[in-house]
Structure formats: C-alpha cells, structure tokens
mmCIF file of C-alpha atoms and ligand atoms in Angstrom:
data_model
loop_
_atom_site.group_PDB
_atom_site.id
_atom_site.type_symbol
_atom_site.label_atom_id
_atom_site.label_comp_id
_atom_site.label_asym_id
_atom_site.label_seq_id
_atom_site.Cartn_x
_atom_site.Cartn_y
_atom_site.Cartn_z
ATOM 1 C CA UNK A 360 4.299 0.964 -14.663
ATOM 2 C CA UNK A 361 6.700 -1.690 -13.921
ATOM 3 C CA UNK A 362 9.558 1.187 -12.814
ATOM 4 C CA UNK A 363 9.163 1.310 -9.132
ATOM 5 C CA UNK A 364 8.980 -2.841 -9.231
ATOM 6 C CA UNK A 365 12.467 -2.903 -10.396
ATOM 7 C CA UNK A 366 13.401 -0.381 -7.659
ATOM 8 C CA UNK A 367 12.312 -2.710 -5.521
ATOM 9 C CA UNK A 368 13.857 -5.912 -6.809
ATOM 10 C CA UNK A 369 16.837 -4.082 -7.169
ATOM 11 C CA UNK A 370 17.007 -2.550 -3.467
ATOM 12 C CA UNK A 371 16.528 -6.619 -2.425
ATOM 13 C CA UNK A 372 19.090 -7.389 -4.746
ATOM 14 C CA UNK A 373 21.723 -5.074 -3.585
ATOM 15 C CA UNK A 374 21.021 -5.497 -0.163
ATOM 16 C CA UNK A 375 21.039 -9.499 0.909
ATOM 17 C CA UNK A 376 21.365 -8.364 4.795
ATOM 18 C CA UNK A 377 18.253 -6.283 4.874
ATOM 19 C CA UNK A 378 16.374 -8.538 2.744
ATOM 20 C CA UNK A 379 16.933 -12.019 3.620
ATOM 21 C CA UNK A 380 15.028 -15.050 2.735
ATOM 22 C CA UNK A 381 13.831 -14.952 6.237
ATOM 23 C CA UNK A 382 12.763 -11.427 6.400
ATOM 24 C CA UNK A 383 10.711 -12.052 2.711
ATOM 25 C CA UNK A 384 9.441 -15.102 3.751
ATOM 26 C CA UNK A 385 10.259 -16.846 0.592
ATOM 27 C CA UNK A 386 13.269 -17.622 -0.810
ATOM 28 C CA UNK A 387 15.406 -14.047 -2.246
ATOM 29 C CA UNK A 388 15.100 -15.148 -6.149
ATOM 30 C CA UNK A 389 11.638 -16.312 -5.743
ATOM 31 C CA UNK A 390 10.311 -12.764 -4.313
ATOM 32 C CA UNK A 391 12.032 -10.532 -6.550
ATOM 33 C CA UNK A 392 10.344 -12.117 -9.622
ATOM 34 C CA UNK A 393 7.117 -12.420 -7.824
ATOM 35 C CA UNK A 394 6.833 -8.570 -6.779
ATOM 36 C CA UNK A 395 8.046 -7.802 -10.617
ATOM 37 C CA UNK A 396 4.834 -9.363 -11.778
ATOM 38 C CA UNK A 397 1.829 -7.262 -12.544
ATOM 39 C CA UNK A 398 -0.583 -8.934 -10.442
ATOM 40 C CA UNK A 399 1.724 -8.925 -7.188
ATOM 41 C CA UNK A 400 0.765 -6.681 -4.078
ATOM 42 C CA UNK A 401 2.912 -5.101 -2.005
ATOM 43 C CA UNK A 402 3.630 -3.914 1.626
ATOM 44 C CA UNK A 403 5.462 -2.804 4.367
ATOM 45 C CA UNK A 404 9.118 -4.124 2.546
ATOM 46 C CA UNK A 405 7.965 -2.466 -0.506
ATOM 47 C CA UNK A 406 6.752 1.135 1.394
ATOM 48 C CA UNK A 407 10.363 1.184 2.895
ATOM 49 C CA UNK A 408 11.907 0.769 0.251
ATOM 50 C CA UNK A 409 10.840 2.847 -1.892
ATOM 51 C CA UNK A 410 10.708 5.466 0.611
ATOM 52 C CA UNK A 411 14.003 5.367 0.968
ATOM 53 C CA UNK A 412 14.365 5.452 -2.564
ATOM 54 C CA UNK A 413 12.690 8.606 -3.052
ATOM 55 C CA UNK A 414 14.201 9.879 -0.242
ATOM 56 C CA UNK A 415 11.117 10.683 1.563
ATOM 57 C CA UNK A 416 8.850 9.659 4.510
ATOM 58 C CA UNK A 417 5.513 7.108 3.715
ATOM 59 C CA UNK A 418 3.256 7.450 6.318
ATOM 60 C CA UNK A 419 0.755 4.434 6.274
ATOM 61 C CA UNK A 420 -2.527 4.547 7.950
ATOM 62 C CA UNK A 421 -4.320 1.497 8.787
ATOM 63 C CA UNK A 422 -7.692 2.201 8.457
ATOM 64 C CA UNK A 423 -9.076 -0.989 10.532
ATOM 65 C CA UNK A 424 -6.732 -0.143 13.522
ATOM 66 C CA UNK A 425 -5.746 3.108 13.333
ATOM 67 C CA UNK A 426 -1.883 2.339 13.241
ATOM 68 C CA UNK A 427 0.037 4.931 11.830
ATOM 69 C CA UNK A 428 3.172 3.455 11.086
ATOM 70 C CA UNK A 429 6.530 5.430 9.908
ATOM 71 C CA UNK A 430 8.591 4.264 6.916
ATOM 72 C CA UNK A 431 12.184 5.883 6.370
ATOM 73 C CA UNK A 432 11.243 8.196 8.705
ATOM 74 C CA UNK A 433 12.867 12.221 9.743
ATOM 75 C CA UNK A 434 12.906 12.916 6.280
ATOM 76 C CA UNK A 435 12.311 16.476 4.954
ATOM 77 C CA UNK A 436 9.072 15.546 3.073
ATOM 78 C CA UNK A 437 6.045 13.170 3.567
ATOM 79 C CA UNK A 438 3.418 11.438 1.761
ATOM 80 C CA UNK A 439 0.116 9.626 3.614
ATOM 81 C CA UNK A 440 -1.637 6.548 2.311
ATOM 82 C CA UNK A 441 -4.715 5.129 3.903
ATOM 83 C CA UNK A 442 -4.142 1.000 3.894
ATOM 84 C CA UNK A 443 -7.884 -0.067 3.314
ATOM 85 C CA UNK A 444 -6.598 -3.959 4.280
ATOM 86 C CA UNK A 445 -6.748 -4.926 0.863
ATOM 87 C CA UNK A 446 -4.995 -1.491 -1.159
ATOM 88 C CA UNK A 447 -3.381 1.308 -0.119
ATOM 89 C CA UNK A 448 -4.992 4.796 -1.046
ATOM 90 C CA UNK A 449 -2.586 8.170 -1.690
ATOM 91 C CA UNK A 450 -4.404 10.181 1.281
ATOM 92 C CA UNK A 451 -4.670 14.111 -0.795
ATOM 93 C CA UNK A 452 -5.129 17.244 0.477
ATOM 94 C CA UNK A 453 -7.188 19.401 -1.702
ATOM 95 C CA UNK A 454 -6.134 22.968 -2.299
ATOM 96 C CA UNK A 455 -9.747 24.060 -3.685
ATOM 97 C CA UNK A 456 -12.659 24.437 -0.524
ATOM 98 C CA UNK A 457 -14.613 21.757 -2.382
ATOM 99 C CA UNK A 458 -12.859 18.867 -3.998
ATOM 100 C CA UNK A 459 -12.698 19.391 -7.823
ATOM 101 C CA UNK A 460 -11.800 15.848 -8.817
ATOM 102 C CA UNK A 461 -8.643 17.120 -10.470
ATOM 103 C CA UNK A 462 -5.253 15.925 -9.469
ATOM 104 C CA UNK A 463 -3.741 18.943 -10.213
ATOM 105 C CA UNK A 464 -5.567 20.399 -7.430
ATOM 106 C CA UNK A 465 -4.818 17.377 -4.634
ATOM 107 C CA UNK A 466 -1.379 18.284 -2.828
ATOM 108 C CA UNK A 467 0.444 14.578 -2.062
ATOM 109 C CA UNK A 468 3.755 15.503 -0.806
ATOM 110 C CA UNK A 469 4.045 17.283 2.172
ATOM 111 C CA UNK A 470 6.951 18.860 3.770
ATOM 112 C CA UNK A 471 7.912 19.295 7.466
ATOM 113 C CA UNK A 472 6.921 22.510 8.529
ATOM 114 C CA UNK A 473 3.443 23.363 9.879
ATOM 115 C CA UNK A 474 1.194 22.832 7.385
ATOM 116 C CA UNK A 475 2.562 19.203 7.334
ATOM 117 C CA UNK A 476 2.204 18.882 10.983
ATOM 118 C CA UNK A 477 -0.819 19.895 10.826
ATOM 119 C CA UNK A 478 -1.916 17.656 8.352
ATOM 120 C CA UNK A 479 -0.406 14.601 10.418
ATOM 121 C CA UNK A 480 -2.572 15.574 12.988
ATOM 122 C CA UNK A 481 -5.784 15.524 11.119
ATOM 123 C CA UNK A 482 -4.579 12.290 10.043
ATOM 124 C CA UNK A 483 -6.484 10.531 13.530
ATOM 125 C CA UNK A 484 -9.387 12.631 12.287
ATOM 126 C CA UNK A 485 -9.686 11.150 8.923
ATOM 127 C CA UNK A 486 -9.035 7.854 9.818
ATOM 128 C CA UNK A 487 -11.626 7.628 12.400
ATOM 129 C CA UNK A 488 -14.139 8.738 9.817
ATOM 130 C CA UNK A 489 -13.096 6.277 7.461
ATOM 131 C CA UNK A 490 -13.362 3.529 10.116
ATOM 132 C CA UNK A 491 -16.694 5.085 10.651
ATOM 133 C CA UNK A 492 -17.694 4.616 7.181
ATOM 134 C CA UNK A 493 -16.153 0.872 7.271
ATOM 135 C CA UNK A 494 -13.363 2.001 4.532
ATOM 136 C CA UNK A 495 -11.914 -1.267 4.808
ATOM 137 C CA UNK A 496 -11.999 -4.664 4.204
ATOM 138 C CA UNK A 497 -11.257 -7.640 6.621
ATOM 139 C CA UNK A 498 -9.038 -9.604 4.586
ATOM 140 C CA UNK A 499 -9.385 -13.427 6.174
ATOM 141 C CA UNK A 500 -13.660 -12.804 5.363
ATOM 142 C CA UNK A 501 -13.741 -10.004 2.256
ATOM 143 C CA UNK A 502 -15.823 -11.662 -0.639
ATOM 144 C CA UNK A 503 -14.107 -11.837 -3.555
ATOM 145 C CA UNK A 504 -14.152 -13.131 -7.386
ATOM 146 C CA UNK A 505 -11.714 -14.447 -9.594
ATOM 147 C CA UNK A 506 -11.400 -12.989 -12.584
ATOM 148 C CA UNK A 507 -10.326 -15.711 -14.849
ATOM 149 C CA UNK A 508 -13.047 -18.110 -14.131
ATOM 150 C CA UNK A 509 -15.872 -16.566 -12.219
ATOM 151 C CA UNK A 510 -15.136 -18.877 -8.955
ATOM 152 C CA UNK A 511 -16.010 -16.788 -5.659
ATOM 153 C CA UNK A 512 -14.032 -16.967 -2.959
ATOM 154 C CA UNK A 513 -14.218 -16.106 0.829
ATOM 155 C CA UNK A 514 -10.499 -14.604 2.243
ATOM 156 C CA UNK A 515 -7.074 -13.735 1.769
ATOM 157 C CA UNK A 516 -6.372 -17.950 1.978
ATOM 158 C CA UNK A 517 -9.090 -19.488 -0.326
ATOM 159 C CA UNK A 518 -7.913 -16.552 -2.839
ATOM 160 C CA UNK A 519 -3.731 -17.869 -2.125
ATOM 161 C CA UNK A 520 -5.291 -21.287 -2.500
ATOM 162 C CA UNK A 521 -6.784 -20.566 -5.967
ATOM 163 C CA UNK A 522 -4.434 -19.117 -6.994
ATOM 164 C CA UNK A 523 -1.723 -21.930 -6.205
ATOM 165 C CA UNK A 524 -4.050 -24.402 -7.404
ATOM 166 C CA UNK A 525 -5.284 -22.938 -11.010
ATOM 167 C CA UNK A 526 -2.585 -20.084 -11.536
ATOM 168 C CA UNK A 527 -5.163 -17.465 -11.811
ATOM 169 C CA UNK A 528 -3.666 -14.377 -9.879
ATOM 170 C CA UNK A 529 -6.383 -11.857 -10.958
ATOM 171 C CA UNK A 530 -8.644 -10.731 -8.258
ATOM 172 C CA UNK A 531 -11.701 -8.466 -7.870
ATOM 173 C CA UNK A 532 -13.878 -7.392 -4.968
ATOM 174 C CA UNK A 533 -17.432 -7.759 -5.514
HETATM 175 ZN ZN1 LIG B 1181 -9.990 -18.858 -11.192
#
C-alpha cells in the first residue's frame, strides 16, 4: 500500500513552509523519496499529516510514557494508536463481550460524542496495562536482526549504522 506514502510526499511537497528541511531533518527531496520507500517508518510528521488528510483526529499513545499526544486535533471523529516505541498499533474497540478476532467486529473510528469520550478516558486505563505488561520496546537497547544477512544488532543507532554502511534496511525484532 504505497497510497497514503504519496499523501504524504505530496502534503511535504505542497507545503515547503510546514515542511522544511529543518523541520524533516534532512534535506526536502531526500525525505520525500525516503518515506515513499517500503521499508521507511514513520511518525509524528506523517500522523499529522495524514490526519489532516482524512480529516480526522489521530490520537497517539505512548505506551513507555503515557503521552497522549493530539494530531489535527477538534475534529468530528477520532482514531487511537498505541506507539509501542518501535510501531504504532490501531488501538480497537470490540463490539462483541469477548474479542472474536474479526475486524469486522473491532470499531476504529470514533466520533465525538460520549461513547468517544468515554473511550478517551479508558485510554489511561489501557495504557497503564500495557506498560504493565512491558508492551514496548526501548529503542536505543531493543535487540534486533537484520534480515538480509543475519547480523544482530543492539539499538535504534547500530541498526541506522547498518543500514548506512551495507544498505540493508530490513529489520526484525527477535
Ligand atoms: Zn545486514
């Protein structure tokens, strides 16, 4: 799914103010091919933008800190993801009493009246729980592996370093 990518690259293309080499911390042209790449992660530019995009409200919750944090916010509807310090999780609320595994039967999108409010404020809740259950990873000590050659690494930096230094940009936890 490459769509929302180029909704991205285009939102930093049309807007040079908002997204300046200083605010992407590499140079414009360099960025917008990097986050159009398969392997690229994104963040807190890419959450606002395509919240605007869609015209709705990303709530992120940072499971290692608690932070809830507010993209394009006061819009009508809402969605919650639960940022695990390496991915970011689409936080569901079932509609069955027991979860059934089907995603017919998660709701994603809330909207702003109380059942919404009320699932912001469980939002603490579950994020203390998944603290609790250390649903998250510490990204300058996580252990990971690469994927193209079998060389572990330790951190965010050794995996940036490998992946300057060889080109291999595929990544796995282990
Ligand atoms: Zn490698």
């Amino acid at each position: 799914m490459f769509a929302l990518r180029d909704a991205v690259r285009n939102a930093i293309l049309n807007n040079p103010d908002d997204y300046s080499d200083a605010i992407l911390g590499k140079k414009r042209e360099i960025y917008m091919s990097w986050i159009c790449q398969e392997n690229s992660w994104g963040g807190a530019i890419e959450l606002e933008i395509l919240a605007k995009n869609f015209g709705l409200t990303i709530c992120s919750l940072d499971i290692s800190t608690l932070r809830q944090d507010m993209f394009n916010p006061g819009q009508d509807r809402f969605v919650i993801i639960a940022y695990s310090g390496i991915h970011y999780d689409a936080v569901a609320l079932s509609k069955t009493e027991f979860d059934s595994g089907r995603p017919e039967d998660d709701q994603t999108i809330f909207e702003g009246d109380m059942k919404g409010m009320e699932v912001l404020e469980a939002l603490g809740e579950l994020g203390k729980k998944l603290k609790n259950k250390h649903y998250y990873t510490d990204t300058a000590k996580f252990s990971i592996r690469c994927n193209a050659c079998g060389t572990p690494l330790t951190g965010e930096k050794e995996a940036t370093k490998h992946a300057m230094a060889t080109g291999h940009t595929d990544f796995g936890e282990y």
